[in-house]
PDB file of C-alpha atoms and ligand atoms in Angstrom:
ATOM      1  CA  MET A 216       0.371  -0.326  -0.132  1.00 90.00           C
ATOM      2  CA  ARG A 217       1.193   3.394  -0.846  1.00 94.00           C
ATOM      3  CA  ILE A 218       3.400   4.905   2.536  1.00 96.00           C
ATOM      4  CA  ASP A 219       1.398   8.089   2.966  1.00 94.00           C
ATOM      5  CA  LYS A 220      -1.926   5.755   3.193  1.00 91.00           C
ATOM      6  CA  LEU A 221      -0.676   3.780   5.725  1.00 91.00           C
ATOM      7  CA  LEU A 222       0.807   6.633   7.674  1.00 93.00           C
ATOM      8  CA  ALA A 223      -2.681   8.330   7.829  1.00 89.00           C
ATOM      9  CA  ASN A 224      -4.500   4.944   8.660  1.00 84.00           C
ATOM     10  CA  VAL A 225      -2.147   4.473  12.040  1.00 84.00           C
ATOM     11  CA  GLY A 226      -3.122   7.626  12.980  1.00 83.00           C
ATOM     12  CA  TYR A 227      -0.124   9.640  11.845  1.00 90.00           C
ATOM     13  CA  GLY A 228      -2.728  12.740  10.781  1.00 88.00           C
ATOM     14  CA  SER A 229      -4.505  13.155   7.269  1.00 86.00           C
ATOM     15  CA  ARG A 230      -3.297  12.724   3.939  1.00 86.00           C
ATOM     16  CA  LYS A 231      -1.847  16.213   3.914  1.00 91.00           C
ATOM     17  CA  GLU A 232      -0.484  16.259   7.262  1.00 94.00           C
ATOM     18  CA  VAL A 233       1.693  12.992   5.990  1.00 96.00           C
ATOM     19  CA  LYS A 234       2.761  14.677   3.387  1.00 95.00           C
ATOM     20  CA  SER A 235       4.615  16.830   5.232  1.00 95.00           C
ATOM     21  CA  LEU A 236       5.748  14.893   7.511  1.00 96.00           C
ATOM     22  CA  LEU A 237       6.999  12.534   5.055  1.00 97.00           C
ATOM     23  CA  LYS A 238       9.238  16.072   3.455  1.00 97.00           C
ATOM     24  CA  SER A 239      10.175  16.698   6.473  1.00 97.00           C
ATOM     25  CA  GLY A 240      12.517  12.974   6.332  1.00 97.00           C
ATOM     26  CA  ALA A 241      10.909  12.089   9.660  1.00 97.00           C
ATOM     27  CA  VAL A 242       9.878   8.148   7.847  1.00 97.00           C
ATOM     28  CA  ILE A 243      12.092   6.081   7.683  1.00 97.00           C
ATOM     29  CA  VAL A 244      11.852   2.755   5.900  1.00 97.00           C
ATOM     30  CA  ASN A 245      13.926  -0.221   5.796  1.00 97.00           C
ATOM     31  CA  GLU A 246      17.055   2.198   7.002  1.00 95.00           C
ATOM     32  CA  GLN A 247      16.276   4.868   3.942  1.00 97.00           C
ATOM     33  CA  VAL A 248      14.300   7.914   4.373  1.00 98.00           C
ATOM     34  CA  VAL A 249      11.060   7.777   2.082  1.00 98.00           C
ATOM     35  CA  LYS A 250       9.746  10.856   1.321  1.00 97.00           C
ATOM     36  CA  ASP A 251       7.489  10.310  -1.646  1.00 97.00           C
ATOM     37  CA  ALA A 252       3.853   9.906  -0.084  1.00 96.00           C
ATOM     38  CA  LYS A 253       3.091   7.925  -3.613  1.00 96.00           C
ATOM     39  CA  ALA A 254       6.457   5.436  -2.218  1.00 97.00           C
ATOM     40  CA  HIS A 255       4.635   1.934  -1.740  1.00 96.00           C
ATOM     41  CA  VAL A 256       5.366  -0.703   1.323  1.00 95.00           C
ATOM     42  CA  ASP A 257       3.906  -3.961   2.362  1.00 92.00           C
ATOM     43  CA  PRO A 258       3.259  -3.140   6.192  1.00 88.00           C
ATOM     44  CA  GLU A 259       3.635  -6.955   7.278  1.00 84.00           C
ATOM     45  CA  VAL A 260       7.275  -7.098   5.607  1.00 92.00           C
ATOM     46  CA  ASP A 261       8.576  -3.567   5.516  1.00 95.00           C
ATOM     47  CA  HIS A 262      10.483  -1.709   8.716  1.00 96.00           C
ATOM     48  CA  VAL A 263       8.382   1.815   9.084  1.00 96.00           C
ATOM     49  CA  THR A 264       9.576   4.524  11.914  1.00 96.00           C
ATOM     50  CA  VAL A 265       7.972   8.095  11.882  1.00 96.00           C
ATOM     51  CA  HIS A 266      10.149  10.522  14.665  1.00 96.00           C
ATOM     52  CA  ASN A 267      12.050   6.392  15.118  1.00 95.00           C
ATOM     53  CA  GLU A 268       9.311   4.931  16.620  1.00 94.00           C
ATOM     54  CA  GLN A 269       8.000   1.917  14.577  1.00 94.00           C
ATOM     55  CA  VAL A 270       4.775   2.341  12.848  1.00 93.00           C
ATOM     56  CA  VAL A 271       2.396  -0.956  13.510  1.00 88.00           C
ATOM     57  CA  TYR A 272       0.166  -1.437  11.564  1.00 87.00           C
ATOM     58  CA  ARG A 273      -2.630  -3.024  12.090  1.00 85.00           C
ATOM     59  CA  GLU A 274      -5.769  -3.898   9.523  1.00 87.00           C
ATOM     60  CA  PHE A 275      -8.671  -4.715  11.671  1.00 94.00           C
ATOM     61  CA  ILE A 276     -10.146  -2.350  14.797  1.00 95.00           C
ATOM     62  CA  TYR A 277     -12.524  -4.105  16.607  1.00 97.00           C
ATOM     63  CA  LEU A 278     -14.316  -1.704  20.075  1.00 98.00           C
ATOM     64  CA  MET A 279     -17.193  -2.400  21.721  1.00 98.00           C
ATOM     65  CA  MET A 280     -18.974   1.294  22.767  1.00 98.00           C
ATOM     66  CA  ASN A 281     -22.012   1.713  25.371  1.00 98.00           C
ATOM     67  CA  LYS A 282     -23.946   3.617  23.420  1.00 98.00           C
ATOM     68  CA  PRO A 283     -25.364   6.941  25.188  1.00 98.00           C
ATOM     69  CA  GLN A 284     -28.972   8.598  23.922  1.00 98.00           C
ATOM     70  CA  GLY A 285     -28.198  11.307  21.328  1.00 98.00           C
ATOM     71  CA  LEU A 286     -26.244   9.750  18.684  1.00 98.00           C
ATOM     72  CA  ILE A 287     -26.807   8.061  15.591  1.00 98.00           C
ATOM     73  CA  SER A 288     -25.382   4.330  13.975  1.00 97.00           C
ATOM     74  CA  ALA A 289     -24.029   5.421  11.146  1.00 95.00           C
ATOM     75  CA  THR A 290     -20.304   6.673   9.583  1.00 96.00           C
ATOM     76  CA  GLU A 291     -20.867  10.277   8.868  1.00 93.00           C
ATOM     77  CA  ASP A 292     -24.287  12.849   9.218  1.00 94.00           C
ATOM     78  CA  ASN A 293     -24.658  16.467   8.134  1.00 94.00           C
ATOM     79  CA  PHE A 294     -26.557  17.623  11.013  1.00 95.00           C
ATOM     80  CA  GLN A 295     -26.463  15.017  13.356  1.00 97.00           C
ATOM     81  CA  GLU A 296     -23.771  13.512  15.532  1.00 97.00           C
ATOM     82  CA  THR A 297     -22.479  10.139  14.772  1.00 98.00           C
ATOM     83  CA  VAL A 298     -20.787   7.238  17.125  1.00 98.00           C
ATOM     84  CA  ILE A 299     -18.037   7.242  14.449  1.00 98.00           C
ATOM     85  CA  ASP A 300     -17.545  11.082  15.429  1.00 97.00           C
ATOM     86  CA  ILE A 301     -17.242  10.479  19.089  1.00 97.00           C
ATOM     87  CA  LEU A 302     -14.234   7.752  18.622  1.00 96.00           C
ATOM     88  CA  GLU A 303     -10.196   8.885  19.182  1.00 93.00           C
ATOM     89  CA  PRO A 304      -8.879  10.511  15.758  1.00 87.00           C
ATOM     90  CA  GLU A 305      -6.803   7.494  15.648  1.00 84.00           C
ATOM     91  CA  ASP A 306      -9.308   5.018  15.794  1.00 91.00           C
ATOM     92  CA  ALA A 307     -11.944   6.740  12.803  1.00 92.00           C
ATOM     93  CA  ALA A 308      -8.594   7.210  11.037  1.00 85.00           C
ATOM     94  CA  MET A 309      -9.093   2.884  10.622  1.00 89.00           C
ATOM     95  CA  GLU A 310     -12.723   4.036   9.510  1.00 92.00           C
ATOM     96  CA  PRO A 311     -14.532   1.517  11.265  1.00 96.00           C
ATOM     97  CA  PHE A 312     -18.753   1.602  11.055  1.00 98.00           C
ATOM     98  CA  PRO A 313     -21.570   0.492  13.757  1.00 98.00           C
ATOM     99  CA  VAL A 314     -22.505  -3.605  12.965  1.00 97.00           C
ATOM    100  CA  GLY A 315     -26.197  -2.215  13.210  1.00 94.00           C
ATOM    101  CA  ARG A 316     -27.749   0.082  14.188  1.00 95.00           C
ATOM    102  CA  LEU A 317     -29.468   1.763  17.614  1.00 98.00           C
ATOM    103  CA  ASP A 318     -31.722   3.835  17.937  1.00 98.00           C
ATOM    104  CA  LYS A 319     -31.312   7.402  18.082  1.00 98.00           C
ATOM    105  CA  ASP A 320     -32.955   6.991  21.889  1.00 98.00           C
ATOM    106  CA  THR A 321     -31.395   3.362  22.897  1.00 98.00           C
ATOM    107  CA  GLU A 322     -27.758   3.207  24.532  1.00 98.00           C
ATOM    108  CA  GLY A 323     -25.769  -0.219  25.532  1.00 98.00           C
ATOM    109  CA  LEU A 324     -23.420  -2.587  23.340  1.00 98.00           C
ATOM    110  CA  LEU A 325     -22.370  -1.429  20.353  1.00 98.00           C
ATOM    111  CA  LEU A 326     -19.779  -3.117  18.315  1.00 98.00           C
ATOM    112  CA  ILE A 327     -17.806  -0.653  15.512  1.00 98.00           C
ATOM    113  CA  THR A 328     -15.790  -2.646  13.430  1.00 98.00           C
ATOM    114  CA  ASN A 329     -14.132  -2.342   9.867  1.00 96.00           C
ATOM    115  CA  ASP A 330     -14.095  -5.833   9.141  1.00 96.00           C
ATOM    116  CA  GLY A 331     -16.890  -6.137   6.589  1.00 96.00           C
ATOM    117  CA  GLN A 332     -16.496 -10.313   7.146  1.00 95.00           C
ATOM    118  CA  LEU A 333     -16.926 -10.807  10.715  1.00 96.00           C
ATOM    119  CA  ALA A 334     -19.982  -7.651   9.900  1.00 96.00           C
ATOM    120  CA  HIS A 335     -21.138  -9.611   7.679  1.00 95.00           C
ATOM    121  CA  GLN A 336     -21.712 -12.781   9.499  1.00 94.00           C
ATOM    122  CA  LEU A 337     -22.696 -10.948  12.967  1.00 95.00           C
ATOM    123  CA  LEU A 338     -25.455  -9.578  10.438  1.00 93.00           C
ATOM    124  CA  SER A 339     -26.588 -12.334   8.000  1.00 91.00           C
ATOM    125  CA  PRO A 340     -30.190 -13.016   9.016  1.00 88.00           C
ATOM    126  CA  LYS A 341     -29.508 -16.679   7.977  1.00 89.00           C
ATOM    127  CA  LYS A 342     -26.433 -17.052  11.173  1.00 90.00           C
ATOM    128  CA  HIS A 343     -29.905 -16.153  13.436  1.00 91.00           C
ATOM    129  CA  VAL A 344     -27.506 -14.147  15.480  1.00 95.00           C
ATOM    130  CA  PRO A 345     -28.735 -13.343  19.198  1.00 96.00           C
ATOM    131  CA  LYS A 346     -29.250 -10.313  20.955  1.00 97.00           C
ATOM    132  CA  THR A 347     -30.517  -8.939  23.844  1.00 98.00           C
ATOM    133  CA  TYR A 348     -31.939  -5.870  25.069  1.00 98.00           C
ATOM    134  CA  PHE A 349     -32.679  -4.221  28.715  1.00 98.00           C
ATOM    135  CA  ALA A 350     -35.750  -2.361  28.536  1.00 98.00           C
ATOM    136  CA  VAL A 351     -38.906  -0.132  30.784  1.00 98.00           C
ATOM    137  CA  ILE A 352     -42.140  -0.573  29.312  1.00 98.00           C
ATOM    138  CA  ASN A 353     -44.567   2.002  30.730  1.00 98.00           C
ATOM    139  CA  SER A 354     -47.004  -0.485  31.973  1.00 98.00           C
ATOM    140  CA  GLU A 355     -47.429  -3.983  32.841  1.00 98.00           C
ATOM    141  CA  VAL A 356     -45.977  -7.012  31.472  1.00 98.00           C
ATOM    142  CA  THR A 357     -48.001 -10.376  31.478  1.00 98.00           C
ATOM    143  CA  GLU A 358     -47.325 -14.031  31.370  1.00 98.00           C
ATOM    144  CA  SER A 359     -49.495 -13.530  28.988  1.00 98.00           C
ATOM    145  CA  ASP A 360     -47.144 -11.240  26.658  1.00 98.00           C
ATOM    146  CA  ILE A 361     -44.065 -13.799  27.220  1.00 98.00           C
ATOM    147  CA  GLU A 362     -46.349 -16.108  25.916  1.00 98.00           C
ATOM    148  CA  GLU A 363     -47.142 -14.066  23.199  1.00 98.00           C
ATOM    149  CA  PHE A 364     -43.761 -13.115  22.055  1.00 98.00           C
ATOM    150  CA  SER A 365     -42.493 -16.902  22.375  1.00 98.00           C
ATOM    151  CA  LYS A 366     -44.992 -16.917  19.281  1.00 98.00           C
ATOM    152  CA  GLY A 367     -44.249 -14.399  17.452  1.00 98.00           C
ATOM    153  CA  VAL A 368     -46.207 -10.507  17.141  1.00 98.00           C
ATOM    154  CA  THR A 369     -47.653  -9.165  14.469  1.00 98.00           C
ATOM    155  CA  LEU A 370     -45.570  -6.290  13.704  1.00 98.00           C
ATOM    156  CA  ASP A 371     -47.487  -2.576  12.409  1.00 96.00           C
ATOM    157  CA  ASP A 372     -46.554  -3.684   8.825  1.00 97.00           C
ATOM    158  CA  GLY A 373     -47.623  -6.774   8.837  1.00 97.00           C
ATOM    159  CA  TYR A 374     -44.226  -8.669   9.267  1.00 97.00           C
ATOM    160  CA  HIS A 375     -44.714 -12.005  11.847  1.00 98.00           C
ATOM    161  CA  THR A 376     -41.680 -11.435  13.685  1.00 97.00           C
ATOM    162  CA  LYS A 377     -39.577 -15.095  14.858  1.00 97.00           C
ATOM    163  CA  PRO A 378     -40.287 -16.304  18.386  1.00 97.00           C
ATOM    164  CA  GLY A 379     -38.426 -13.760  21.148  1.00 98.00           C
ATOM    165  CA  GLU A 380     -37.924 -14.501  24.591  1.00 98.00           C
ATOM    166  CA  LEU A 381     -39.508 -12.540  27.046  1.00 98.00           C
ATOM    167  CA  LYS A 382     -37.979 -12.048  30.502  1.00 98.00           C
ATOM    168  CA  ILE A 383     -39.806 -10.206  33.296  1.00 98.00           C
ATOM    169  CA  LEU A 384     -37.988  -8.677  35.767  1.00 98.00           C
ATOM    170  CA  LYS A 385     -40.242  -6.617  37.550  1.00 98.00           C
ATOM    171  CA  SER A 386     -43.717  -5.828  36.172  1.00 98.00           C
ATOM    172  CA  GLY A 387     -46.204  -2.995  38.053  1.00 96.00           C
ATOM    173  CA  LEU A 388     -46.800   0.053  36.697  1.00 96.00           C
ATOM    174  CA  THR A 389     -43.791   0.152  34.557  1.00 98.00           C
ATOM    175  CA  SER A 390     -42.047  -2.737  34.322  1.00 98.00           C
ATOM    176  CA  ASP A 391     -38.407  -4.050  33.369  1.00 98.00           C
ATOM    177  CA  ILE A 392     -37.807  -7.312  31.061  1.00 98.00           C
ATOM    178  CA  GLU A 393     -35.086  -8.267  28.772  1.00 98.00           C
ATOM    179  CA  LEU A 394     -35.953  -9.574  25.753  1.00 98.00           C
ATOM    180  CA  THR A 395     -34.057 -11.321  23.308  1.00 98.00           C
ATOM    181  CA  ILE A 396     -34.685 -11.737  19.220  1.00 98.00           C
ATOM    182  CA  MET A 397     -32.550 -13.131  16.682  1.00 95.00           C
ATOM    183  CA  GLU A 398     -33.550 -10.544  14.011  1.00 94.00           C
ATOM    184  CA  GLY A 399     -32.602  -7.102  13.313  1.00 91.00           C
ATOM    185  CA  LYS A 400     -35.978  -5.199  11.247  1.00 94.00           C
ATOM    186  CA  PHE A 401     -36.370  -1.806  12.116  1.00 94.00           C
ATOM    187  CA  HIS A 402     -37.212  -0.010  15.766  1.00 97.00           C
ATOM    188  CA  GLN A 403     -38.213  -3.974  15.862  1.00 98.00           C
ATOM    189  CA  VAL A 404     -38.061  -4.092  19.899  1.00 98.00           C
ATOM    190  CA  LYS A 405     -40.474  -1.043  20.327  1.00 98.00           C
ATOM    191  CA  ARG A 406     -42.469  -2.701  17.760  1.00 98.00           C
ATOM    192  CA  MET A 407     -43.359  -5.925  19.193  1.00 98.00           C
ATOM    193  CA  PHE A 408     -44.385  -4.265  22.363  1.00 98.00           C
ATOM    194  CA  GLU A 409     -46.664  -1.936  20.400  1.00 98.00           C
ATOM    195  CA  ALA A 410     -47.821  -5.234  19.055  1.00 98.00           C
ATOM    196  CA  VAL A 411     -49.032  -6.158  22.293  1.00 98.00           C
ATOM    197  CA  GLY A 412     -50.744  -2.533  23.143  1.00 98.00           C
ATOM    198  CA  LYS A 413     -47.165  -1.407  25.352  1.00 98.00           C
ATOM    199  CA  ARG A 414     -44.550   1.092  24.851  1.00 98.00           C
ATOM    200  CA  VAL A 415     -41.298   0.890  25.435  1.00 98.00           C
ATOM    201  CA  VAL A 416     -39.868   3.839  27.523  1.00 98.00           C
ATOM    202  CA  TYR A 417     -36.115   2.920  27.588  1.00 98.00           C
ATOM    203  CA  LEU A 418     -34.054   0.735  25.531  1.00 98.00           C
ATOM    204  CA  LYS A 419     -30.656  -0.649  26.157  1.00 98.00           C
ATOM    205  CA  ARG A 420     -28.293  -3.579  24.528  1.00 98.00           C
ATOM    206  CA  ILE A 421     -26.980  -5.941  27.164  1.00 98.00           C
ATOM    207  CA  SER A 422     -25.150  -8.707  24.238  1.00 98.00           C
ATOM    208  CA  MET A 423     -25.140  -9.156  20.605  1.00 97.00           C
ATOM    209  CA  GLY A 424     -24.695 -12.917  20.320  1.00 96.00           C
ATOM    210  CA  SER A 425     -21.957 -14.284  22.679  1.00 96.00           C
ATOM    211  CA  LEU A 426     -20.471  -9.778  23.505  1.00 98.00           C
ATOM    212  CA  ALA A 427     -21.818  -8.674  26.532  1.00 98.00           C
ATOM    213  CA  LEU A 428     -21.852  -4.981  27.223  1.00 98.00           C
ATOM    214  CA  ASP A 429     -18.541  -4.386  29.962  1.00 98.00           C
ATOM    215  CA  GLU A 430     -20.474  -2.880  32.380  1.00 95.00           C
ATOM    216  CA  GLY A 431     -17.538  -0.863  33.183  1.00 98.00           C
ATOM    217  CA  LEU A 432     -18.303   1.120  30.075  1.00 98.00           C
ATOM    218  CA  GLU A 433     -19.656   4.388  31.141  1.00 98.00           C
ATOM    219  CA  LEU A 434     -22.068   5.707  28.748  1.00 98.00           C
ATOM    220  CA  GLY A 435     -19.667   7.019  25.310  1.00 98.00           C
ATOM    221  CA  GLU A 436     -16.933   4.986  26.334  1.00 98.00           C
ATOM    222  CA  TYR A 437     -15.633   2.018  24.703  1.00 98.00           C
ATOM    223  CA  ARG A 438     -12.751  -0.413  24.722  1.00 98.00           C
ATOM    224  CA  GLU A 439     -10.972  -2.738  22.183  1.00 97.00           C
ATOM    225  CA  LEU A 440     -12.485  -6.194  22.340  1.00 97.00           C
ATOM    226  CA  THR A 441     -10.108  -9.070  24.357  1.00 96.00           C
ATOM    227  CA  ASP A 442      -8.665 -11.390  22.263  1.00 94.00           C
ATOM    228  CA  ASP A 443     -11.204 -14.098  24.035  1.00 96.00           C
ATOM    229  CA  GLU A 444     -14.172 -11.500  22.801  1.00 97.00           C
ATOM    230  CA  LEU A 445     -13.385 -11.785  19.459  1.00 96.00           C
ATOM    231  CA  GLY A 446     -12.316 -15.351  18.616  1.00 95.00           C
ATOM    232  CA  ALA A 447     -16.220 -16.248  20.244  1.00 95.00           C
ATOM    233  CA  LEU A 448     -17.634 -13.737  17.924  1.00 95.00           C
ATOM    234  CA  ARG A 449     -15.632 -14.956  15.449  1.00 91.00           C
ATOM    235  CA  THR A 450     -16.157 -19.005  15.587  1.00 89.00           C
ATOM    236  CA  GLY A 451     -20.154 -17.735  16.785  1.00 83.00           C
ATOM    237  CA  GLN A 452     -19.953 -19.370  20.422  1.00 63.00           C
ATOM    238  CA  GLN A 453     -22.926 -18.057  22.049  1.00 56.00           C
TER     239      GLN A 453
HETATM  240  N1  LIG B 654     -35.101  -2.167  18.987  1.00 66.04           N
HETATM  241  C1  LIG B 654     -35.217  -1.392  18.691  1.00 66.04           C
HETATM  242  O1  LIG B 654     -36.482  -0.302  18.699  1.00 66.04           O
HETATM  243  N2  LIG B 654     -34.511  -0.090  18.550  1.00 66.04           N
HETATM  244  C2  LIG B 654     -33.352  -0.813  18.509  1.00 66.04           C
HETATM  245  O2  LIG B 654     -32.578   0.290  18.711  1.00 66.04           O
HETATM  246  C3  LIG B 654     -32.713  -1.918  18.620  1.00 66.04           C
HETATM  247  C4  LIG B 654     -33.978  -2.773  18.572  1.00 66.04           C
END
């Protein structure tokens, strides 16, 4: 790949900034100063330093974010702040994207990566990756809702969902529940509750496949996946 692309990808600034870095003579490839932004390097083989600091190239980045309300799950938007906007510049430089969408007012687990193959594997309807949500509902959730959800419910557009596993954590004037679903239709959790005449007033995703939200992450914080988390996600363990 081109040296300017490599350096921009690992966080040495924009292509323009990287160009002047190269011009300044700070970049050494295999013990030779390289000033040409178009020069090609093999990041797996060539030894690259900037100001004597070794450049470690990684192709992929895997981040777990505790998404706060108010951000949209997109990479770019002209008007609204996205989950990518709050990443550190060196992470954003690797051009990751959110795997699936959480609504603007939904919190919780969001995987952000630039590994398209893994994203596809997790999002493919054929793979039936379970996603579990914690929600607060505006009224009393009952055993009959558990029964209804276990058979699937019919949404406002006529679509009949796959079975959902509903657990009641607290039932009363408002209820706390956990719902596990295997698909990801638009606003699915909210619409499933609307189908039984109830409303979601708070929604948070707590897991996706084998990956559970790290409760140590504050809203808006994120961290890299551990090797174990990534390995389990890749092999589809749950
Ligand atoms: N279901 C919803 O209704 N909203 C989300 O953000 C995720 C699942």
